[in-house]
mmCIF file of C-alpha atoms and ligand atoms in Angstrom:
data_model
loop_
_atom_site.group_PDB
_atom_site.id
_atom_site.type_symbol
_atom_site.label_atom_id
_atom_site.label_comp_id
_atom_site.label_asym_id
_atom_site.label_seq_id
_atom_site.Cartn_x
_atom_site.Cartn_y
_atom_site.Cartn_z
ATOM 1 C CA MET O 1 98.916 126.964 112.505
ATOM 2 C CA ASN O 2 96.286 129.541 115.118
ATOM 3 C CA PRO O 3 97.661 131.097 117.254
ATOM 4 C CA ALA O 4 95.425 129.890 119.193
ATOM 5 C CA GLU O 5 96.852 126.062 119.451
ATOM 6 C CA ILE O 6 100.052 127.401 119.316
ATOM 7 C CA GLU O 7 98.912 128.285 122.722
ATOM 8 C CA ASN O 8 98.341 125.377 123.326
ATOM 9 C CA ILE O 9 101.648 123.467 122.378
ATOM 10 C CA ARG O 10 103.553 126.614 123.851
ATOM 11 C CA SER O 11 101.276 125.259 127.347
ATOM 12 C CA GLN O 12 103.189 121.769 127.143
ATOM 13 C CA PHE O 13 106.274 122.729 127.277
ATOM 14 C CA PRO O 14 106.535 124.501 131.246
ATOM 15 C CA ILE O 15 109.810 125.816 130.193
ATOM 16 C CA LEU O 16 108.102 128.425 128.155
ATOM 17 C CA ALA O 17 107.075 130.056 131.060
ATOM 18 C CA GLU O 18 110.441 131.176 132.673
ATOM 19 C CA LYS O 19 111.599 134.226 133.600
ATOM 20 C CA ILE O 20 115.269 134.687 132.260
ATOM 21 C CA TYR O 21 116.361 138.096 134.088
ATOM 22 C CA ASN O 22 112.846 139.229 134.289
ATOM 23 C CA LYS O 23 111.572 138.274 131.461
ATOM 24 C CA PRO O 24 109.821 136.272 129.072
ATOM 25 C CA LEU O 25 112.132 133.824 127.632
ATOM 26 C CA ILE O 26 112.082 133.734 124.041
ATOM 27 C CA TYR O 27 113.870 129.673 122.929
ATOM 28 C CA PHE O 28 115.798 130.237 119.470
ATOM 29 C CA ASP O 29 118.098 127.552 119.875
ATOM 30 C CA ASN O 30 116.536 124.553 119.439
ATOM 31 C CA ALA O 31 118.941 123.197 116.075
ATOM 32 C CA ALA O 32 120.923 122.114 119.804
ATOM 33 C CA THR O 33 118.252 121.334 121.793
ATOM 34 C CA THR O 34 114.629 121.045 121.866
ATOM 35 C CA GLN O 35 112.223 121.761 125.218
ATOM 36 C CA LYS O 36 110.658 118.893 126.173
ATOM 37 C CA PRO O 37 106.328 118.757 127.084
ATOM 38 C CA GLN O 38 104.972 117.798 129.654
ATOM 39 C CA ALA O 39 103.757 113.972 128.522
ATOM 40 C CA VAL O 40 107.405 112.912 128.143
ATOM 41 C CA LEU O 41 108.554 114.416 131.217
ATOM 42 C CA ASP O 42 105.495 112.842 132.518
ATOM 43 C CA LYS O 43 106.398 109.327 130.631
ATOM 44 C CA ILE O 44 110.502 109.635 131.883
ATOM 45 C CA ASN O 45 108.168 110.356 135.661
ATOM 46 C CA TYR O 46 106.503 107.306 135.745
ATOM 47 C CA GLY O 47 109.019 104.773 134.510
ATOM 48 C CA TYR O 48 111.390 105.604 137.265
ATOM 49 C CA LYS O 49 108.077 106.084 139.652
ATOM 50 C CA HIS O 50 106.151 102.189 138.502
ATOM 51 C CA LEU O 51 108.105 100.562 135.994
ATOM 52 C CA ASN O 52 111.850 100.369 136.616
ATOM 53 C CA ALA O 53 113.539 97.583 136.490
ATOM 54 C CA ASN O 54 116.254 96.186 134.982
ATOM 55 C CA ILE O 55 115.706 94.986 131.314
ATOM 56 C CA HIS O 56 115.809 91.903 129.270
ATOM 57 C CA ARG O 57 115.940 88.183 130.826
ATOM 58 C CA GLY O 58 115.021 89.861 134.230
ATOM 59 C CA VAL O 59 111.338 86.919 135.727
ATOM 60 C CA HIS O 60 109.993 89.446 137.706
ATOM 61 C CA TYR O 61 106.334 91.675 137.096
ATOM 62 C CA LEU O 62 108.491 94.559 136.892
ATOM 63 C CA SER O 63 111.885 93.955 134.197
ATOM 64 C CA GLN O 64 109.641 92.322 131.945
ATOM 65 C CA GLN O 65 107.297 95.182 132.271
ATOM 66 C CA ALA O 66 109.558 98.058 131.370
ATOM 67 C CA THR O 67 111.753 95.353 129.103
ATOM 68 C CA GLU O 68 107.805 95.723 127.974
ATOM 69 C CA ALA O 69 107.749 99.185 127.100
ATOM 70 C CA HIS O 70 111.183 99.226 125.418
ATOM 71 C CA GLU O 71 110.559 96.805 123.076
ATOM 72 C CA ALA O 72 107.595 98.879 122.675
ATOM 73 C CA ALA O 73 109.135 102.167 122.090
ATOM 74 C CA ARG O 74 111.809 100.656 119.283
ATOM 75 C CA LYS O 75 108.451 99.542 117.920
ATOM 76 C CA PHE O 76 106.986 102.588 117.675
ATOM 77 C CA ILE O 77 109.968 104.581 116.499
ATOM 78 C CA ALA O 78 110.664 101.762 113.098
ATOM 79 C CA GLU O 79 107.512 102.258 112.280
ATOM 80 C CA TYR O 80 107.950 105.934 112.710
ATOM 81 C CA ILE O 81 111.253 105.978 110.237
ATOM 82 C CA ASN O 82 109.680 103.227 108.208
ATOM 83 C CA ALA O 83 112.707 100.482 108.965
ATOM 84 C CA SER O 84 111.509 97.323 107.517
ATOM 85 C CA SER O 85 111.487 95.901 110.963
ATOM 86 C CA SER O 86 112.358 97.205 115.205
ATOM 87 C CA ASP O 87 115.536 95.005 114.334
ATOM 88 C CA GLU O 88 117.272 97.588 112.841
ATOM 89 C CA ILE O 89 117.206 99.617 114.925
ATOM 90 C CA ILE O 90 119.370 100.559 117.652
ATOM 91 C CA PHE O 91 119.804 102.391 120.893
ATOM 92 C CA THR O 92 122.732 104.395 121.180
ATOM 93 C CA ARG O 93 122.820 107.802 123.638
ATOM 94 C CA GLY O 94 122.954 109.894 120.536
ATOM 95 C CA THR O 95 124.290 110.887 116.565
ATOM 96 C CA THR O 96 127.337 111.185 118.050
ATOM 97 C CA GLU O 97 127.493 107.433 119.374
ATOM 98 C CA ALA O 98 125.686 106.069 116.232
ATOM 99 C CA ILE O 99 128.649 107.925 114.182
ATOM 100 C CA ASN O 100 131.240 106.009 116.527
ATOM 101 C CA LEU O 101 129.996 102.561 115.743
ATOM 102 C CA VAL O 102 129.522 103.166 112.114
ATOM 103 C CA ALA O 103 132.940 104.287 111.468
ATOM 104 C CA PHE O 104 134.218 102.036 114.298
ATOM 105 C CA SER O 105 132.717 98.536 112.513
ATOM 106 C CA LEU O 106 132.377 99.433 108.942
ATOM 107 C CA GLY O 107 136.347 100.304 109.329
ATOM 108 C CA GLU O 108 136.527 96.885 111.097
ATOM 109 C CA CYS O 109 134.913 95.202 108.019
ATOM 110 C CA THR O 110 135.751 96.485 105.057
ATOM 111 C CA CYS O 111 138.228 98.940 105.332
ATOM 112 C CA GLN O 112 141.493 98.803 104.009
ATOM 113 C CA GLU O 113 144.962 101.338 103.426
ATOM 114 C CA GLY O 114 144.132 103.485 100.694
ATOM 115 C CA ASP O 115 140.307 103.062 101.387
ATOM 116 C CA GLU O 116 138.507 105.954 101.137
ATOM 117 C CA ILE O 117 134.930 108.131 102.772
ATOM 118 C CA VAL O 118 133.269 110.724 101.223
ATOM 119 C CA ILE O 119 131.996 113.536 104.014
ATOM 120 C CA SER O 120 131.065 117.370 103.131
ATOM 121 C CA ALA O 121 132.199 119.895 103.623
ATOM 122 C CA MET O 122 128.984 121.397 105.997
ATOM 123 C CA GLU O 123 129.228 118.588 108.796
ATOM 124 C CA HIS O 124 128.671 118.400 112.332
ATOM 125 C CA HIS O 125 132.631 117.359 114.256
ATOM 126 C CA SER O 126 130.744 115.283 115.117
ATOM 127 C CA ASN O 127 130.453 114.004 111.064
ATOM 128 C CA ILE O 128 133.567 114.672 110.688
ATOM 129 C CA VAL O 129 136.091 113.446 113.582
ATOM 130 C CA PRO O 130 134.895 109.837 114.263
ATOM 131 C CA TRP O 131 136.380 109.238 110.005
ATOM 132 C CA GLN O 132 139.562 111.141 111.317
ATOM 133 C CA MET O 133 139.945 108.968 113.531
ATOM 134 C CA LEU O 134 140.067 105.531 111.462
ATOM 135 C CA CYS O 135 141.783 107.805 108.424
ATOM 136 C CA GLU O 136 144.641 107.751 111.417
ATOM 137 C CA ARG O 137 143.733 104.153 112.326
ATOM 138 C CA LYS O 138 143.264 102.004 109.098
ATOM 139 C CA GLY O 139 145.154 104.588 106.421
ATOM 140 C CA LEU O 140 142.041 106.525 104.554
ATOM 141 C CA LYS O 141 140.976 109.100 102.852
ATOM 142 C CA LEU O 142 139.151 110.906 103.644
ATOM 143 C CA HIS O 143 137.354 113.145 100.568
ATOM 144 C CA ILE O 144 134.909 116.324 101.322
ATOM 145 C CA ILE O 145 132.909 117.569 99.098
ATOM 146 C CA PRO O 146 131.978 120.645 98.379
ATOM 147 C CA ILE O 147 129.877 123.512 98.531
ATOM 148 C CA ASN O 148 128.125 127.098 97.007
ATOM 149 C CA GLU O 149 128.332 130.309 97.929
ATOM 150 C CA LYS O 150 124.392 129.744 98.812
ATOM 151 C CA GLY O 151 125.579 126.674 101.678
ATOM 152 C CA GLU O 152 124.305 123.952 98.698
ATOM 153 C CA LEU O 153 126.709 120.652 97.574
ATOM 154 C CA LEU O 154 128.231 120.740 94.444
ATOM 155 C CA LEU O 155 126.895 117.559 93.622
ATOM 156 C CA ASP O 156 128.084 116.917 90.735
ATOM 157 C CA GLU O 157 131.807 117.875 92.607
ATOM 158 C CA TYR O 158 130.572 114.644 94.588
ATOM 159 C CA GLU O 159 129.903 112.565 91.886
ATOM 160 C CA LYS O 160 133.411 113.587 90.811
ATOM 161 C CA LEU O 161 134.555 112.200 94.527
ATOM 162 C CA LEU O 162 133.546 108.154 94.059
ATOM 163 C CA THR O 163 136.452 106.256 93.689
ATOM 164 C CA GLU O 164 136.359 101.575 93.346
ATOM 165 C CA ARG O 165 137.867 102.736 96.969
ATOM 166 C CA THR O 166 135.090 104.700 98.177
ATOM 167 C CA LYS O 167 133.965 103.148 101.817
ATOM 168 C CA LEU O 168 131.653 105.872 103.049
ATOM 169 C CA VAL O 169 129.284 108.888 101.965
ATOM 170 C CA ALA O 170 128.544 110.143 104.935
ATOM 171 C CA VAL O 171 126.562 113.596 104.695
ATOM 172 C CA THR O 172 123.918 115.615 106.787
ATOM 173 C CA HIS O 173 120.232 115.580 106.052
ATOM 174 C CA VAL O 174 120.050 119.751 107.537
ATOM 175 C CA SER O 175 123.347 121.557 107.378
ATOM 176 C CA ASN O 176 122.856 123.241 111.563
ATOM 177 C CA VAL O 177 124.963 126.106 110.133
ATOM 178 C CA PHE O 178 123.003 126.634 107.470
ATOM 179 C CA GLY O 179 119.658 125.241 107.883
ATOM 180 C CA THR O 180 120.575 123.923 104.648
ATOM 181 C CA VAL O 181 118.170 120.578 103.675
ATOM 182 C CA ASN O 182 120.510 118.147 101.154
ATOM 183 C CA PRO O 183 119.020 115.936 98.486
ATOM 184 C CA VAL O 184 119.595 113.009 100.252
ATOM 185 C CA LYS O 185 118.180 110.098 98.509
ATOM 186 C CA GLU O 186 119.532 111.609 95.609
ATOM 187 C CA ILE O 187 122.560 111.907 97.239
ATOM 188 C CA ILE O 188 122.565 107.661 98.005
ATOM 189 C CA ALA O 189 120.955 107.051 94.848
ATOM 190 C CA THR O 190 124.076 108.764 92.974
ATOM 191 C CA ALA O 191 126.351 106.658 95.601
ATOM 192 C CA HIS O 192 123.990 103.602 94.756
ATOM 193 C CA VAL O 193 124.989 103.617 91.053
ATOM 194 C CA LYS O 194 128.712 102.218 92.693
ATOM 195 C CA ASN O 195 127.781 100.035 95.285
ATOM 196 C CA ILE O 196 128.723 102.134 97.890
ATOM 197 C CA PRO O 197 126.719 102.151 101.163
ATOM 198 C CA VAL O 198 125.445 105.904 102.134
ATOM 199 C CA LEU O 199 125.832 107.098 105.950
ATOM 200 C CA ILE O 200 122.934 109.582 106.678
ATOM 201 C CA ASP O 201 123.448 112.288 110.055
ATOM 202 C CA GLY O 202 119.732 112.411 110.924
ATOM 203 C CA ALA O 203 120.497 115.370 113.858
ATOM 204 C CA GLN O 204 118.972 118.405 112.607
ATOM 205 C CA ALA O 205 115.876 116.471 109.613
ATOM 206 C CA LEU O 206 114.509 114.271 112.070
ATOM 207 C CA PRO O 207 112.735 117.247 114.366
ATOM 208 C CA HIS O 208 111.406 118.857 110.469
ATOM 209 C CA LEU O 209 110.726 116.424 108.244
ATOM 210 C CA LYS O 210 108.816 112.899 107.585
ATOM 211 C CA ILE O 211 112.362 110.748 107.105
ATOM 212 C CA ASP O 212 111.471 107.486 105.581
ATOM 213 C CA VAL O 213 114.233 105.017 105.434
ATOM 214 C CA GLN O 214 112.712 102.835 103.431
ATOM 215 C CA ASP O 215 111.972 105.721 100.646
ATOM 216 C CA LEU O 216 115.817 107.053 100.870
ATOM 217 C CA ASP O 217 117.256 104.015 100.796
ATOM 218 C CA ALA O 218 119.618 105.079 102.652
ATOM 219 C CA ASP O 219 121.932 102.056 104.735
ATOM 220 C CA PHE O 220 122.564 103.830 108.118
ATOM 221 C CA TYR O 221 119.953 107.331 109.398
ATOM 222 C CA VAL O 222 121.652 108.524 112.776
ATOM 223 C CA PHE O 223 119.256 111.366 114.800
ATOM 224 C CA SER O 224 119.857 112.455 119.056
ATOM 225 C CA GLY O 225 116.068 112.238 121.063
ATOM 226 C CA HIS O 226 116.928 115.054 122.148
ATOM 227 C CA LYS O 227 117.041 117.440 119.244
ATOM 228 C CA VAL O 228 113.537 115.952 118.917
ATOM 229 C CA TYR O 229 111.511 116.535 122.341
ATOM 230 C CA ALA O 230 113.059 114.270 123.774
ATOM 231 C CA PRO O 231 115.321 113.516 126.587
ATOM 232 C CA THR O 232 119.785 114.183 126.058
ATOM 233 C CA GLY O 233 121.615 110.684 126.247
ATOM 234 C CA ILE O 234 118.962 108.683 124.193
ATOM 235 C CA GLY O 235 119.634 108.605 120.284
ATOM 236 C CA VAL O 236 119.143 106.012 117.306
ATOM 237 C CA PHE O 237 121.528 104.064 114.734
ATOM 238 C CA TYR O 238 119.059 102.633 111.547
ATOM 239 C CA GLY O 239 120.813 100.036 109.281
ATOM 240 C CA LYS O 240 119.919 98.391 106.968
ATOM 241 C CA ARG O 241 119.682 93.840 108.683
ATOM 242 C CA ALA O 242 121.785 92.863 105.218
ATOM 243 C CA TRP O 243 124.555 95.790 107.395
ATOM 244 C CA LEU O 244 123.658 94.583 110.929
ATOM 245 C CA GLU O 245 124.459 91.202 110.266
ATOM 246 C CA LYS O 246 127.683 91.938 108.216
ATOM 247 C CA LEU O 247 129.547 94.412 110.798
ATOM 248 C CA PRO O 248 130.875 93.094 114.042
ATOM 249 C CA PRO O 249 129.665 94.216 117.294
ATOM 250 C CA TYR O 250 131.617 97.642 118.282
ATOM 251 C CA GLN O 251 131.246 97.514 122.017
ATOM 252 C CA GLY O 252 131.298 94.208 123.913
ATOM 253 C CA GLY O 253 129.552 93.738 127.049
ATOM 254 C CA GLY O 254 126.532 92.257 128.842
ATOM 255 C CA GLU O 255 123.216 92.687 126.771
ATOM 256 C CA MET O 256 125.166 92.191 123.000
ATOM 257 C CA ILE O 257 126.827 88.118 123.777
ATOM 258 C CA GLN O 258 125.092 85.434 123.762
ATOM 259 C CA ASN O 259 127.743 83.221 125.705
ATOM 260 C CA VAL O 260 130.711 83.835 127.060
ATOM 261 C CA SER O 261 133.330 81.149 128.275
ATOM 262 C CA PHE O 262 136.377 82.209 128.316
ATOM 263 C CA GLU O 263 137.835 80.580 124.956
ATOM 264 C CA LYS O 264 134.954 81.803 123.239
ATOM 265 C CA THR O 265 132.077 84.392 123.117
ATOM 266 C CA THR O 266 128.906 84.526 120.582
ATOM 267 C CA TYR O 267 126.992 87.019 119.789
ATOM 268 C CA ASN O 268 123.555 88.351 120.190
ATOM 269 C CA GLU O 269 120.764 88.310 117.339
ATOM 270 C CA LEU O 270 119.948 91.712 115.922
ATOM 271 C CA PRO O 271 119.498 94.484 117.629
ATOM 272 C CA PHE O 272 120.888 93.365 120.952
ATOM 273 C CA LYS O 273 124.338 93.137 119.132
ATOM 274 C CA PHE O 274 125.357 96.734 119.470
ATOM 275 C CA GLU O 275 124.379 97.403 122.400
ATOM 276 C CA ALA O 276 126.072 96.913 125.188
ATOM 277 C CA GLY O 277 125.478 97.340 129.066
ATOM 278 C CA THR O 278 122.113 98.311 129.824
ATOM 279 C CA PRO O 279 120.708 100.744 128.032
ATOM 280 C CA ASP O 280 118.446 103.658 128.145
ATOM 281 C CA TYR O 281 115.146 101.770 128.253
ATOM 282 C CA ILE O 282 113.440 105.411 129.694
ATOM 283 C CA GLY O 283 115.091 107.567 127.214
ATOM 284 C CA SER O 284 113.546 104.545 124.511
ATOM 285 C CA THR O 285 110.034 105.560 125.847
ATOM 286 C CA ALA O 286 110.558 109.164 126.119
ATOM 287 C CA LEU O 287 112.081 109.003 122.622
ATOM 288 C CA ALA O 288 109.330 107.325 121.007
ATOM 289 C CA GLU O 289 106.144 109.657 123.804
ATOM 290 C CA ALA O 290 108.404 113.008 122.442
ATOM 291 C CA LEU O 291 108.031 110.792 118.318
ATOM 292 C CA LYS O 292 103.919 110.425 119.146
ATOM 293 C CA TYR O 293 103.741 114.446 120.634
ATOM 294 C CA VAL O 294 104.864 115.730 117.139
ATOM 295 C CA GLN O 295 102.557 113.133 115.061
ATOM 296 C CA ASN O 296 99.612 114.157 117.244
ATOM 297 C CA ILE O 297 100.715 117.286 115.603
ATOM 298 C CA GLY O 298 101.159 115.963 112.444
ATOM 299 C CA ILE O 299 105.198 116.692 110.999
ATOM 300 C CA GLU O 300 103.424 118.903 107.470
ATOM 301 C CA LYS O 301 101.913 120.866 109.786
ATOM 302 C CA ILE O 302 104.864 121.717 111.728
ATOM 303 C CA ALA O 303 107.368 121.889 109.109
ATOM 304 C CA ASP O 304 104.827 124.268 106.952
ATOM 305 C CA TYR O 305 104.553 126.027 110.222
ATOM 306 C CA GLU O 306 108.367 126.152 111.169
ATOM 307 C CA HIS O 307 108.727 127.157 107.507
ATOM 308 C CA GLU O 308 106.158 130.416 108.097
ATOM 309 C CA LEU O 309 108.427 131.423 110.873
ATOM 310 C CA THR O 310 111.523 131.354 109.772
ATOM 311 C CA GLU O 311 111.408 133.154 106.239
ATOM 312 C CA TYR O 312 109.355 135.546 108.836
ATOM 313 C CA ALA O 313 111.894 135.975 110.519
ATOM 314 C CA THR O 314 114.909 136.248 107.483
ATOM 315 C CA LYS O 315 112.606 138.826 106.273
ATOM 316 C CA ARG O 316 112.499 140.927 109.643
ATOM 317 C CA LEU O 317 116.224 140.372 109.880
ATOM 318 C CA LEU O 318 116.976 142.004 106.518
ATOM 319 C CA GLU O 319 114.999 145.620 107.774
ATOM 320 C CA ILE O 320 118.759 145.625 109.838
ATOM 321 C CA ASP O 321 121.846 147.080 107.892
ATOM 322 C CA GLY O 322 124.466 144.843 107.087
ATOM 323 C CA MET O 323 122.924 142.080 107.512
ATOM 324 C CA ARG O 324 124.168 139.599 105.350
ATOM 325 C CA ILE O 325 121.942 135.680 106.078
ATOM 326 C CA ILE O 326 125.019 132.287 106.458
ATOM 327 C CA GLY O 327 123.251 130.011 104.517
ATOM 328 C CA THR O 328 120.192 131.395 101.552
ATOM 329 C CA ALA O 329 119.950 127.857 99.974
ATOM 330 C CA ASP O 330 116.656 126.770 97.705
ATOM 331 C CA HIS O 331 115.770 124.608 100.006
ATOM 332 C CA LYS O 332 116.193 125.710 104.576
ATOM 333 C CA SER O 333 114.748 123.991 107.414
ATOM 334 C CA SER O 334 114.215 126.455 110.256
ATOM 335 C CA VAL O 335 118.090 128.019 111.316
ATOM 336 C CA ILE O 336 119.136 130.998 109.816
ATOM 337 C CA SER O 337 123.109 132.246 110.834
ATOM 338 C CA PHE O 338 123.122 135.178 110.051
ATOM 339 C CA LEU O 339 126.652 138.369 111.192
ATOM 340 C CA VAL O 340 125.497 141.867 111.746
ATOM 341 C CA GLY O 341 128.413 144.449 110.153
ATOM 342 C CA GLU O 342 131.792 143.547 112.157
ATOM 343 C CA ILE O 343 129.977 142.783 115.432
ATOM 344 C CA HIS O 344 131.201 140.298 116.400
ATOM 345 C CA PRO O 345 128.178 137.476 117.099
ATOM 346 C CA TYR O 346 129.216 136.013 120.691
ATOM 347 C CA ASP O 347 128.444 140.058 121.793
ATOM 348 C CA ILE O 348 125.168 140.068 120.319
ATOM 349 C CA GLY O 349 124.824 136.130 122.061
ATOM 350 C CA MET O 350 125.559 138.329 125.452
ATOM 351 C CA LEU O 351 123.700 140.826 124.941
ATOM 352 C CA LEU O 352 120.502 139.436 123.414
ATOM 353 C CA ASP O 353 120.951 136.936 126.807
ATOM 354 C CA LYS O 354 120.536 140.174 129.542
ATOM 355 C CA LEU O 355 117.189 140.508 126.723
ATOM 356 C CA GLY O 356 116.205 136.932 127.490
ATOM 357 C CA ILE O 357 116.787 135.662 124.408
ATOM 358 C CA ALA O 358 118.672 132.356 124.269
ATOM 359 C CA VAL O 359 120.526 132.585 120.222
ATOM 360 C CA ARG O 360 123.616 130.305 120.437
ATOM 361 C CA THR O 361 127.297 131.645 118.819
ATOM 362 C CA GLY O 362 130.388 130.392 118.185
ATOM 363 C CA HIS O 363 131.531 127.944 115.415
ATOM 364 C CA HIS O 364 128.363 125.125 116.471
ATOM 365 C CA CYS O 365 131.121 122.146 115.883
ATOM 366 C CA ALA O 366 130.996 123.366 112.902
ATOM 367 C CA GLN O 367 135.257 124.981 113.200
ATOM 368 C CA PRO O 368 135.883 123.257 109.005
ATOM 369 C CA LEU O 369 133.610 125.206 107.426
ATOM 370 C CA ILE O 370 133.628 128.364 109.286
ATOM 371 C CA ASP O 371 136.788 128.812 109.038
ATOM 372 C CA GLN O 372 136.619 128.405 104.912
ATOM 373 C CA LEU O 373 133.735 131.117 105.074
ATOM 374 C CA GLY O 374 136.558 133.436 106.483
ATOM 375 C CA ILE O 375 134.447 134.626 108.923
ATOM 376 C CA PRO O 376 134.882 134.210 112.426
ATOM 377 C CA GLY O 377 131.070 132.783 113.464
ATOM 378 C CA THR O 378 127.519 133.243 113.461
ATOM 379 C CA VAL O 379 124.420 133.958 115.813
ATOM 380 C CA ARG O 380 121.911 131.204 115.339
ATOM 381 C CA ALA O 381 118.206 131.994 115.587
ATOM 382 C CA SER O 382 116.470 128.275 115.336
ATOM 383 C CA PHE O 383 113.151 128.029 115.786
ATOM 384 C CA ALA O 384 110.441 125.257 116.778
ATOM 385 C CA PHE O 385 106.552 124.813 116.275
ATOM 386 C CA TYR O 386 106.273 126.225 120.180
ATOM 387 C CA ASN O 387 108.804 129.080 118.534
ATOM 388 C CA THR O 388 105.981 132.795 117.816
ATOM 389 C CA LYS O 389 106.143 135.358 115.271
ATOM 390 C CA GLU O 390 105.445 137.352 118.025
ATOM 391 C CA GLU O 391 109.012 136.144 119.419
ATOM 392 C CA ILE O 392 110.334 137.230 116.517
ATOM 393 C CA ASP O 393 109.491 140.425 117.454
ATOM 394 C CA THR O 394 110.499 140.861 120.241
ATOM 395 C CA PHE O 395 114.053 139.712 119.372
ATOM 396 C CA ILE O 396 114.045 141.642 115.703
ATOM 397 C CA GLU O 397 113.216 144.951 118.098
ATOM 398 C CA ALA O 398 116.075 143.698 120.924
ATOM 399 C CA LEU O 399 118.200 142.954 118.034
ATOM 400 C CA LYS O 400 118.637 145.390 116.521
ATOM 401 C CA LYS O 401 118.784 148.242 120.301
ATOM 402 C CA VAL O 402 121.785 145.333 120.560
ATOM 403 C CA VAL O 403 123.580 146.210 117.399
ATOM 404 C CA ALA O 404 122.302 150.486 118.305
ATOM 405 C CA MET O 405 125.071 149.418 121.034
ATOM 406 C CA LEU O 406 127.627 147.841 119.156
ATOM 407 C CA SER O 407 128.029 149.648 116.079
HETATM 408 N N1 LIG W 501 124.445 116.443 113.411
HETATM 409 C C1 LIG W 501 124.773 117.466 113.677
HETATM 410 C C2 LIG W 501 124.240 118.295 112.153
HETATM 411 C C3 LIG W 501 123.758 118.086 113.909
HETATM 412 O O1 LIG W 501 123.682 119.509 114.222
HETATM 413 C C4 LIG W 501 124.311 117.419 115.513
HETATM 414 C C5 LIG W 501 124.335 118.781 116.913
HETATM 415 O O2 LIG W 501 123.856 119.720 117.050
HETATM 416 C C6 LIG W 501 125.168 116.496 115.867
HETATM 417 C C7 LIG W 501 125.243 115.764 115.084
HETATM 418 C C8 LIG W 501 126.200 116.127 116.814
HETATM 419 O O3 LIG W 501 124.594 115.254 118.250
HETATM 420 P P1 LIG W 501 124.745 114.939 119.335
HETATM 421 O O4 LIG W 501 125.997 115.622 119.975
HETATM 422 O O5 LIG W 501 123.096 114.770 119.875
HETATM 423 O O6 LIG W 501 126.022 113.413 119.309
#
């Protein structure tokens, strides 16, 4: 992308014009959440101003309009990730809720005491804890795919973990700590040889990569809207139809039923069977709008530009004495975790903040991984397509000052 294009894009994100402590905001915390373009903000505003009525079953005009908008969003999202039908798109609050849904429903459906779930060493807490809860509830065992020193999964070890008792493999597509892009297509194919279903946590992948769930052959693919320029509180659980038909509902309530009597309740058809309660019909339309925004720029173009930013930032970071990049996989997305000498990441983050630079510090909700690495956490800079090389230069100069102060 050329500078004029980036300037034009930046002008569409109002928050990027904010000043923090009287300094221009440099927002490098995109892996935690992304900023929202005006088109998405307008969509939310328009929804509440002109389309707000509870959806489905409403006979009145507004309800029908809101229902149409919500279902059109579902259809668009299905096409965006190449699901074979919009019935396979379930709206959730985000990645975390989607994983909890699978952990509950799959747990009820296929898991017995002594069965096994396989996850990896680089999972976010949201792809660890729901499985631990299932293990506790049903007496299952959790197996962990190990990693090498670059932050890549050891695929030979992975294959050895798959047994006739493995009920699911749940792996992140992109690590939020290392930025590693995992070979999920290969991981899925390996599990499928043994008829084991696979859930892919796409929270860090969808904003940066083209996702085709049919090409991946993922059984379940989940992501959060807020990490892809949409609002918080909306996300997607994609599941293959055959699985969605087999799994029992996760929560009970309105929307998910066909018929209720005190003697017996029958459940609604897909996708509503998994959507208890009033859905976030404004969030769904805003999510579709955000994905349209990404599509208009072009995901390949975004990936190329973010790659350029990541390479540039890595090269410049390595100018700093004592710099240690945590996660040096061959295939990385736009996340850079680092440490400098013995300086605590929190101190670096605090001082950068005073200079208007937002980075994240800590364990990044991946405490077992950070513990395994024997480090106190990392500083993490993560880029989006609205970031610039000039911002990286300012960040590097600020970091040099901070390091000099703290050394
Ligand atoms: N998985 C990964 C890899 C993440 O990075 C995150 C958030 O940082 C999540 C899951 C959880 O996403 P959410 O909090 O939106 O549910």
